[in-house]
Coordinates of C-alpha atoms and ligand atoms in Angstrom, one line a residue:
M1 CA 58.8 247.7 149.4
A2 CA 58.8 247.2 145.6
R3 CA 59.9 249.1 142.6
I4 CA 57.1 250.1 140.2
V5 CA 56.9 251.8 136.8
M6 CA 53.5 253.5 136.4
K7 CA 52.4 254.6 132.9
F8 CA 49.6 257.1 132.2
G9 CA 48.2 257.6 128.7
G10 CA 46.8 260.7 127.0
T11 CA 43.3 260.6 128.4
S12 CA 44.7 260.1 131.9
V13 CA 46.7 263.4 131.7
A14 CA 44.2 265.2 129.5
D15 CA 44.0 268.3 131.8
L16 CA 45.3 269.6 135.1
D17 CA 42.5 268.0 137.1
R18 CA 43.3 264.6 135.6
I19 CA 47.0 265.2 136.2
R20 CA 46.2 265.9 139.9
N21 CA 44.3 262.6 139.9
V22 CA 47.4 260.9 138.5
A23 CA 49.5 262.5 141.2
R24 CA 47.2 260.9 143.8
H25 CA 47.8 257.5 142.3
V26 CA 51.5 258.1 142.4
K27 CA 51.4 259.4 146.0
R28 CA 49.4 256.3 147.1
E29 CA 52.3 254.1 145.9
T30 CA 55.1 256.2 147.4
D31 CA 53.2 256.4 150.7
S32 CA 53.2 252.6 150.7
G33 CA 57.0 252.8 150.5
H34 CA 57.5 251.8 146.9
E35 CA 60.1 253.2 144.6
V36 CA 58.3 254.8 141.6
A37 CA 59.0 255.9 138.1
V38 CA 56.1 257.4 136.2
V39 CA 56.0 257.5 132.4
V40 CA 53.5 259.9 130.8
S41 CA 52.0 260.4 127.3
A42 CA 51.1 263.8 125.8
M43 CA 47.8 265.3 126.9
A44 CA 45.0 263.7 124.8
G45 CA 44.8 265.1 121.3
R46 CA 48.1 267.0 121.6
T47 CA 50.3 264.6 119.5
N48 CA 47.7 264.7 116.7
E49 CA 47.8 268.4 116.8
L50 CA 51.6 268.5 116.6
V51 CA 51.7 265.9 113.8
A52 CA 49.2 268.0 111.9
W53 CA 51.3 271.1 112.3
T54 CA 54.4 269.4 110.8
R55 CA 52.3 268.4 107.8
E56 CA 50.9 271.9 107.4
A57 CA 54.4 273.4 107.7
S58 CA 55.5 271.2 104.8
P59 CA 54.0 267.9 103.6
L60 CA 57.5 266.5 102.9
H61 CA 59.4 267.2 106.0
D62 CA 62.6 266.1 107.7
A63 CA 61.8 263.3 110.1
R64 CA 64.3 264.6 112.6
E65 CA 62.4 267.9 112.8
Y66 CA 59.1 265.9 113.0
D67 CA 60.5 264.3 116.1
A68 CA 61.6 267.6 117.6
V69 CA 58.1 268.8 117.3
V70 CA 56.0 265.8 118.3
A71 CA 58.2 264.9 121.3
A72 CA 57.1 268.2 122.8
G73 CA 53.8 266.9 124.0
E74 CA 55.4 264.5 126.5
Q75 CA 57.7 267.1 127.7
V76 CA 54.8 269.2 128.8
S77 CA 53.0 266.5 130.7
A78 CA 56.1 265.3 132.4
G79 CA 56.9 268.8 133.7
L80 CA 53.3 269.4 134.8
L81 CA 53.1 266.2 136.7
A82 CA 56.4 266.9 138.4
I83 CA 55.1 270.3 139.5
V84 CA 51.8 268.9 140.8
L85 CA 53.6 266.1 142.7
Q86 CA 56.0 268.6 144.3
A87 CA 53.1 270.7 145.3
M88 CA 51.7 267.6 147.1
G89 CA 55.0 267.2 148.9
V90 CA 56.3 264.4 146.8
N91 CA 60.0 264.6 145.9
A92 CA 59.8 264.3 142.1
R93 CA 61.6 265.5 139.0
S94 CA 61.0 265.2 135.3
W95 CA 63.2 263.4 132.8
L96 CA 63.3 263.7 129.0
G97 CA 64.4 260.8 127.0
W98 CA 67.9 262.2 126.2
Q99 CA 68.5 263.0 129.9
I100 CA 68.2 259.4 131.1
P101 CA 69.3 258.5 128.4
V102 CA 67.0 256.3 126.4
H103 CA 69.2 255.2 123.4
T104 CA 67.3 254.5 120.2
D105 CA 68.2 253.6 116.7
N106 CA 68.1 256.1 113.8
A107 CA 64.6 255.4 112.5
H108 CA 63.2 258.9 113.2
G109 CA 59.4 258.8 113.7
A110 CA 59.4 255.0 114.4
A111 CA 62.6 254.5 116.4
R112 CA 63.3 251.4 118.4
I113 CA 64.8 251.5 121.9
L114 CA 68.3 250.0 121.9
E115 CA 69.3 250.5 125.5
I116 CA 68.2 252.5 128.6
D117 CA 70.8 253.4 131.2
G118 CA 68.7 253.3 134.4
S119 CA 71.5 253.7 136.8
E120 CA 70.9 257.4 137.7
L121 CA 67.2 256.8 138.3
V122 CA 68.0 253.8 140.5
R123 CA 70.4 255.9 142.5
R124 CA 67.8 258.5 143.0
F125 CA 65.1 256.0 144.0
G126 CA 67.5 255.3 146.9
E127 CA 67.2 259.0 147.9
G128 CA 63.4 258.8 147.7
Q129 CA 63.0 260.6 144.5
V130 CA 60.2 259.9 142.0
A131 CA 61.2 260.0 138.3
V132 CA 58.6 261.5 136.0
V133 CA 59.6 260.3 132.5
A134 CA 58.5 261.7 129.2
G135 CA 57.3 258.6 127.2
F136 CA 57.5 258.1 123.4
Q137 CA 61.0 259.7 123.1
G138 CA 64.7 258.9 123.2
L139 CA 68.0 259.9 121.8
G140 CA 69.2 258.7 118.4
P141 CA 72.8 257.8 117.4
D142 CA 72.8 261.1 115.6
N143 CA 72.5 262.8 119.0
R144 CA 69.0 264.0 118.2
V145 CA 65.5 263.4 119.7
A146 CA 63.8 260.4 118.3
T147 CA 60.2 259.2 118.8
L148 CA 59.0 255.7 118.9
G149 CA 56.0 255.7 116.7
R150 CA 52.4 256.4 117.7
G151 CA 51.3 254.8 121.0
G152 CA 55.0 254.5 121.9
S153 CA 54.8 255.5 125.5
D154 CA 53.6 252.0 126.4
T155 CA 56.9 250.7 125.0
S156 CA 58.8 253.4 126.9
A157 CA 57.2 252.2 130.2
V158 CA 57.9 248.5 129.6
A159 CA 61.5 249.2 128.5
L160 CA 62.1 251.4 131.5
A161 CA 60.7 248.7 133.8
A162 CA 63.1 246.2 132.3
A163 CA 66.0 248.6 132.6
V164 CA 65.5 249.4 136.3
K165 CA 64.4 245.8 137.1
A166 CA 61.0 246.9 138.3
D167 CA 58.8 244.4 140.1
R168 CA 55.9 245.5 137.9
C169 CA 54.9 247.9 135.1
D170 CA 51.4 249.3 135.7
I171 CA 49.7 250.7 132.6
Y172 CA 47.0 253.0 133.7
T173 CA 44.4 253.6 130.9
D174 CA 40.8 254.5 130.2
V175 CA 39.7 250.9 130.5
D176 CA 40.0 248.8 133.7
G177 CA 41.7 245.8 132.1
V178 CA 41.8 243.3 129.3
Y179 CA 38.5 241.8 128.4
T180 CA 37.4 238.5 126.8
T181 CA 36.3 240.6 123.9
D182 CA 35.2 244.1 123.1
P183 CA 32.5 244.9 125.6
R184 CA 31.0 247.4 123.1
I185 CA 30.1 244.4 120.9
E186 CA 29.4 241.8 123.6
P187 CA 28.2 243.3 126.9
S188 CA 28.7 240.0 128.7
A189 CA 32.5 240.3 128.1
R190 CA 34.5 239.7 131.3
R191 CA 37.6 241.3 132.5
L192 CA 40.4 238.7 132.6
G193 CA 42.5 238.4 135.8
K194 CA 45.6 237.1 134.0
V195 CA 46.7 236.9 130.4
A196 CA 49.8 235.2 129.2
F197 CA 52.3 237.3 127.2
E198 CA 51.8 235.2 124.1
E199 CA 48.0 235.6 124.3
M200 CA 48.3 239.4 124.8
L201 CA 50.6 239.6 121.8
E202 CA 48.0 238.0 119.7
L203 CA 45.2 240.1 121.2
A204 CA 47.1 243.3 120.7
S205 CA 48.1 242.5 117.1
L206 CA 44.7 241.3 116.2
G207 CA 42.8 244.4 117.2
A208 CA 42.5 244.8 121.0
K209 CA 43.9 248.3 121.3
V210 CA 44.8 248.3 125.0
L211 CA 48.6 248.1 124.5
Q212 CA 51.0 248.9 121.7
V213 CA 52.1 245.6 120.2
R214 CA 55.8 246.4 120.6
S215 CA 55.4 247.0 124.3
V216 CA 53.9 243.5 124.7
E217 CA 56.8 242.0 122.7
L218 CA 59.3 243.7 125.0
A219 CA 57.4 242.6 128.1
M220 CA 57.5 239.0 126.8
V221 CA 61.2 239.1 126.1
H222 CA 62.2 240.7 129.4
K223 CA 59.5 239.0 131.4
V224 CA 58.1 242.3 132.7
R225 CA 55.0 241.6 134.7
T226 CA 52.6 244.2 133.1
F227 CA 49.4 245.3 134.8
V228 CA 46.6 247.0 132.9
R229 CA 44.4 249.0 135.2
S230 CA 42.1 252.1 135.2
S231 CA 43.4 255.6 135.9
F232 CA 39.8 256.7 136.4
S233 CA 39.2 254.6 139.5
E234 CA 39.4 256.6 142.8
P235 CA 43.1 256.6 143.7
D236 CA 42.3 255.7 147.3
A237 CA 39.5 253.3 146.8
P238 CA 39.8 250.1 148.8
G239 CA 42.1 247.5 147.3
M240 CA 43.9 250.0 145.0
D241 CA 47.0 249.6 147.1
D242 CA 46.8 245.8 147.3
F243 CA 50.2 245.0 145.9
D244 CA 49.6 241.3 145.2
N245 CA 46.1 241.6 143.8
P246 CA 45.1 245.0 142.6
P247 CA 42.0 245.5 140.3
G248 CA 43.0 245.0 136.6
T249 CA 44.6 242.5 134.3
L250 CA 48.0 241.0 134.9
I251 CA 50.0 240.1 131.7
C252 CA 52.5 237.6 132.8
D253 CA 54.4 234.4 132.1
E254 CA 52.0 231.5 131.4
D255 CA 53.6 229.6 134.4
E256 CA 51.9 232.1 136.6
I257 CA 48.5 231.1 135.3
V258 CA 47.3 228.2 137.3
E259 CA 44.0 227.5 135.7
Q260 CA 44.4 227.9 132.0
E261 CA 41.3 228.3 129.9
V262 CA 41.2 226.7 126.5
V263 CA 40.1 230.0 124.9
T264 CA 41.0 233.3 126.6
G265 CA 39.5 235.9 124.2
I266 CA 38.0 236.8 120.8
A267 CA 39.6 239.6 118.8
Y268 CA 38.5 241.1 115.6
A269 CA 39.8 243.5 113.0
R270 CA 37.6 245.3 110.5
D271 CA 38.7 246.8 107.2
E272 CA 40.6 243.9 105.9
A273 CA 41.0 243.3 102.2
Q274 CA 41.6 240.1 100.4
I275 CA 43.8 239.7 97.3
S276 CA 44.0 236.6 95.2
L277 CA 46.4 235.7 92.4
R278 CA 44.9 233.0 90.2
R279 CA 46.8 230.5 88.1
L280 CA 50.1 231.4 89.5
A281 CA 53.2 229.4 88.3
D282 CA 54.0 226.7 90.8
R283 CA 57.8 227.0 91.0
P284 CA 60.4 228.0 93.6
G285 CA 60.5 231.8 94.1
V286 CA 57.0 232.8 93.4
S287 CA 56.1 233.6 97.0
A288 CA 59.3 235.7 97.2
A289 CA 58.4 237.5 94.0
I290 CA 55.0 238.4 95.4
F291 CA 55.8 239.3 99.0
G292 CA 59.2 240.9 98.4
P293 CA 57.9 243.9 96.5
L294 CA 54.9 244.3 98.9
S295 CA 57.3 244.4 101.8
D296 CA 59.5 246.9 100.0
A297 CA 56.4 249.0 99.7
H298 CA 55.9 248.7 103.5
I299 CA 52.6 246.8 103.1
N300 CA 51.7 244.7 106.1
V301 CA 50.5 241.4 104.7
D302 CA 48.6 239.2 107.1
M303 CA 46.8 235.9 106.4
I304 CA 48.5 234.0 103.6
V305 CA 46.9 231.0 102.0
Q306 CA 48.3 228.9 99.2
N307 CA 46.9 225.8 97.7
I308 CA 48.9 222.7 96.7
S309 CA 48.5 222.8 92.9
E310 CA 46.4 220.2 91.2
D311 CA 48.7 219.5 88.3
G312 CA 52.1 220.7 89.5
S313 CA 52.0 223.7 87.1
S314 CA 49.8 226.4 88.6
T315 CA 48.3 227.3 91.9
D316 CA 46.3 230.1 93.7
M317 CA 47.6 232.4 96.4
T318 CA 45.4 234.5 98.6
F319 CA 46.4 237.0 101.4
T320 CA 45.0 239.9 103.3
V321 CA 46.1 243.5 103.8
P322 CA 44.5 246.4 105.5
S323 CA 41.7 247.9 103.2
G324 CA 43.6 251.1 103.1
D325 CA 46.6 249.3 101.4
M326 CA 44.6 247.4 98.9
E327 CA 44.9 249.7 95.9
K328 CA 48.6 250.2 96.5
S329 CA 49.1 246.4 96.8
L330 CA 47.3 245.8 93.5
S331 CA 49.5 248.3 91.7
V332 CA 52.7 246.8 93.2
L333 CA 51.6 243.4 92.0
E334 CA 50.6 244.7 88.5
E335 CA 54.1 246.2 88.2
A336 CA 55.7 242.9 89.2
R337 CA 53.4 240.9 86.9
E338 CA 56.1 239.7 84.6
A339 CA 58.4 238.6 87.4
I340 CA 55.7 236.8 89.3
G341 CA 53.7 235.3 86.5
F342 CA 50.0 235.0 87.2
D343 CA 46.8 235.0 85.2
V344 CA 44.2 237.0 87.1
L345 CA 44.3 239.4 90.1
Q346 CA 41.2 239.5 92.2
S347 CA 40.4 241.5 95.3
E348 CA 37.7 242.4 97.7
S349 CA 37.7 244.9 100.6
G350 CA 35.3 245.4 103.5
L351 CA 36.1 242.1 105.1
A352 CA 36.6 241.3 108.8
K353 CA 39.0 238.9 110.6
V354 CA 37.8 237.3 113.8
S355 CA 40.3 235.4 115.9
V356 CA 40.0 232.9 118.7
I357 CA 43.0 233.0 121.1
G358 CA 44.1 230.8 124.0
I359 CA 47.3 229.0 125.1
G360 CA 45.1 226.2 126.3
M361 CA 44.3 225.2 122.7
R362 CA 47.8 223.8 122.4
S363 CA 46.7 220.8 124.3
H364 CA 43.0 220.5 123.2
A365 CA 41.6 219.0 120.1
G366 CA 38.4 220.3 118.4
V367 CA 38.7 223.9 119.2
A368 CA 38.7 225.0 115.6
A369 CA 35.8 222.6 114.7
T370 CA 33.7 224.2 117.4
A371 CA 34.2 227.6 115.8
F372 CA 33.4 226.5 112.3
K373 CA 30.2 224.8 113.4
A374 CA 29.1 227.8 115.5
L375 CA 29.6 230.1 112.5
A376 CA 27.9 227.7 110.1
D377 CA 24.8 227.5 112.4
K378 CA 24.5 231.3 112.0
G379 CA 24.9 231.1 108.3
I380 CA 28.3 233.0 108.3
N381 CA 30.5 232.0 105.4
I382 CA 34.2 231.5 106.0
K383 CA 36.5 232.9 103.3
A384 CA 39.9 231.9 104.6
I385 CA 41.3 230.4 107.7
T386 CA 44.8 230.6 109.3
T387 CA 45.9 229.0 112.5
S388 CA 48.8 229.0 114.9
E389 CA 49.4 227.0 118.1
I390 CA 47.4 229.4 120.1
K391 CA 45.1 231.2 117.6
I392 CA 42.5 230.6 114.9
S393 CA 41.8 233.5 112.5
I394 CA 38.8 233.4 110.3
L395 CA 38.1 235.8 107.4
I396 CA 34.5 236.7 106.8
D397 CA 32.3 239.4 105.2
G398 CA 32.5 242.7 107.2
P399 CA 28.8 243.0 108.1
Y400 CA 29.0 239.7 110.0
A401 CA 31.8 240.7 112.3
E402 CA 29.7 241.5 115.4
L403 CA 27.5 238.4 115.0
A404 CA 30.6 236.3 114.7
V405 CA 32.3 237.8 117.7
R406 CA 29.2 237.3 119.9
T407 CA 28.7 233.7 118.6
L408 CA 32.3 232.7 119.3
H409 CA 32.3 234.4 122.7
S410 CA 29.4 232.4 123.8
V411 CA 30.3 229.0 122.2
Y412 CA 33.5 228.9 124.2
G413 CA 31.6 229.9 127.4
L414 CA 33.5 233.2 127.8
D415 CA 30.3 234.9 129.0
K416 CA 30.2 232.6 132.1
T417 CA 32.4 233.1 135.1
Ligands
LIG1 N1 51.7 260.7 122.5 C1 52.1 259.6 121.7 C2 50.9 259.3 120.7 O1 49.9 259.9 120.8 C3 52.6 258.4 122.4 C4 51.5 257.7 123.2 O2 50.5 258.3 123.6 O3 51.8 256.6 123.6 O4 51.1 258.5 119.9
MG2 MG1 48.4 255.6 124.1

């Protein structure tokens, strides 16, 4: 017997037929004798609709009331799933965030989970009851409903798994696992059996949209073995109930991965923009003068490249932001021009960032050189490079993104089993 948290996203609970299908996945696990908590998202499209209503009601609205509205989507799916499970003879009840309670901070609309009291759920597991939990929501210190930011029910599931000390957190979604790259770009992409937490964190933040980034951070910190699998597979297909080796991708501690590949996957992000400050004074405080105001404006800066100055007096600084934030970034920098001290501001949008990820590169030389040569052979120009221990990110012209992904996928042999 094990304790499992199962999470189903919006497409998996899109209508009553799909909810019935979810219930069969749940029943399979309870029939095997496992203790189960299920976390659900709102039915597909519902959160968008609720968000739109709040904006239509008033463009500038109280974030606490926004939360009161958008949390409603998850309440509906949790209640419906509990009803369907009960009709199938499963002892189940629904839980809203405040009932558990899931304590969050006060950042309405993008709240963080502070603590979950799992004791009542655990007591009821002992009585054979399944908990159906509304994801994406909790209770703020102001005693009001708070939501976790879009895609937040992944985070609810992982946090709940940590709180009840679950053996595994199964994230059921519309893909059957994590792939070596996006299969829509490279049809020979393979599903990975295991991915280390660190790698998944990079994959998720660099564009692979399977899991919310924060849920991966949480899984890493609390060492929650997280399993990405398909909700569209037949609930009773052979192997689905195999506890040790079910179909999907396990995200786990790297110690669990016996055969580490040098490169695990290729991620990409389009719509990147590049901003360069030329002839910038080379003195203490310039970086702070640039990135402080950008951070105050909530602009998410990514690759940052600065040159060592030639003559000790001026240097160049280049960094990337999402294309949508480029204009805002430029005006923030123009406003801070005096304080920063630079000569020219240059920018370009429509770029792409392609990243090579793998924990194995910590102990291998030449991984980056291989990428650079492969891209050169295809005539792809590299605009900027940043690296970490387990990642190489390369900035290129947007139209070359697909070619670069396919080239890197094959040069590291990811298309071969
Ligand atoms: N329903 C919420 C959203 O659409 C949370 C989630 O699906 O994870 O963002
Ligand atoms: Mg989602």
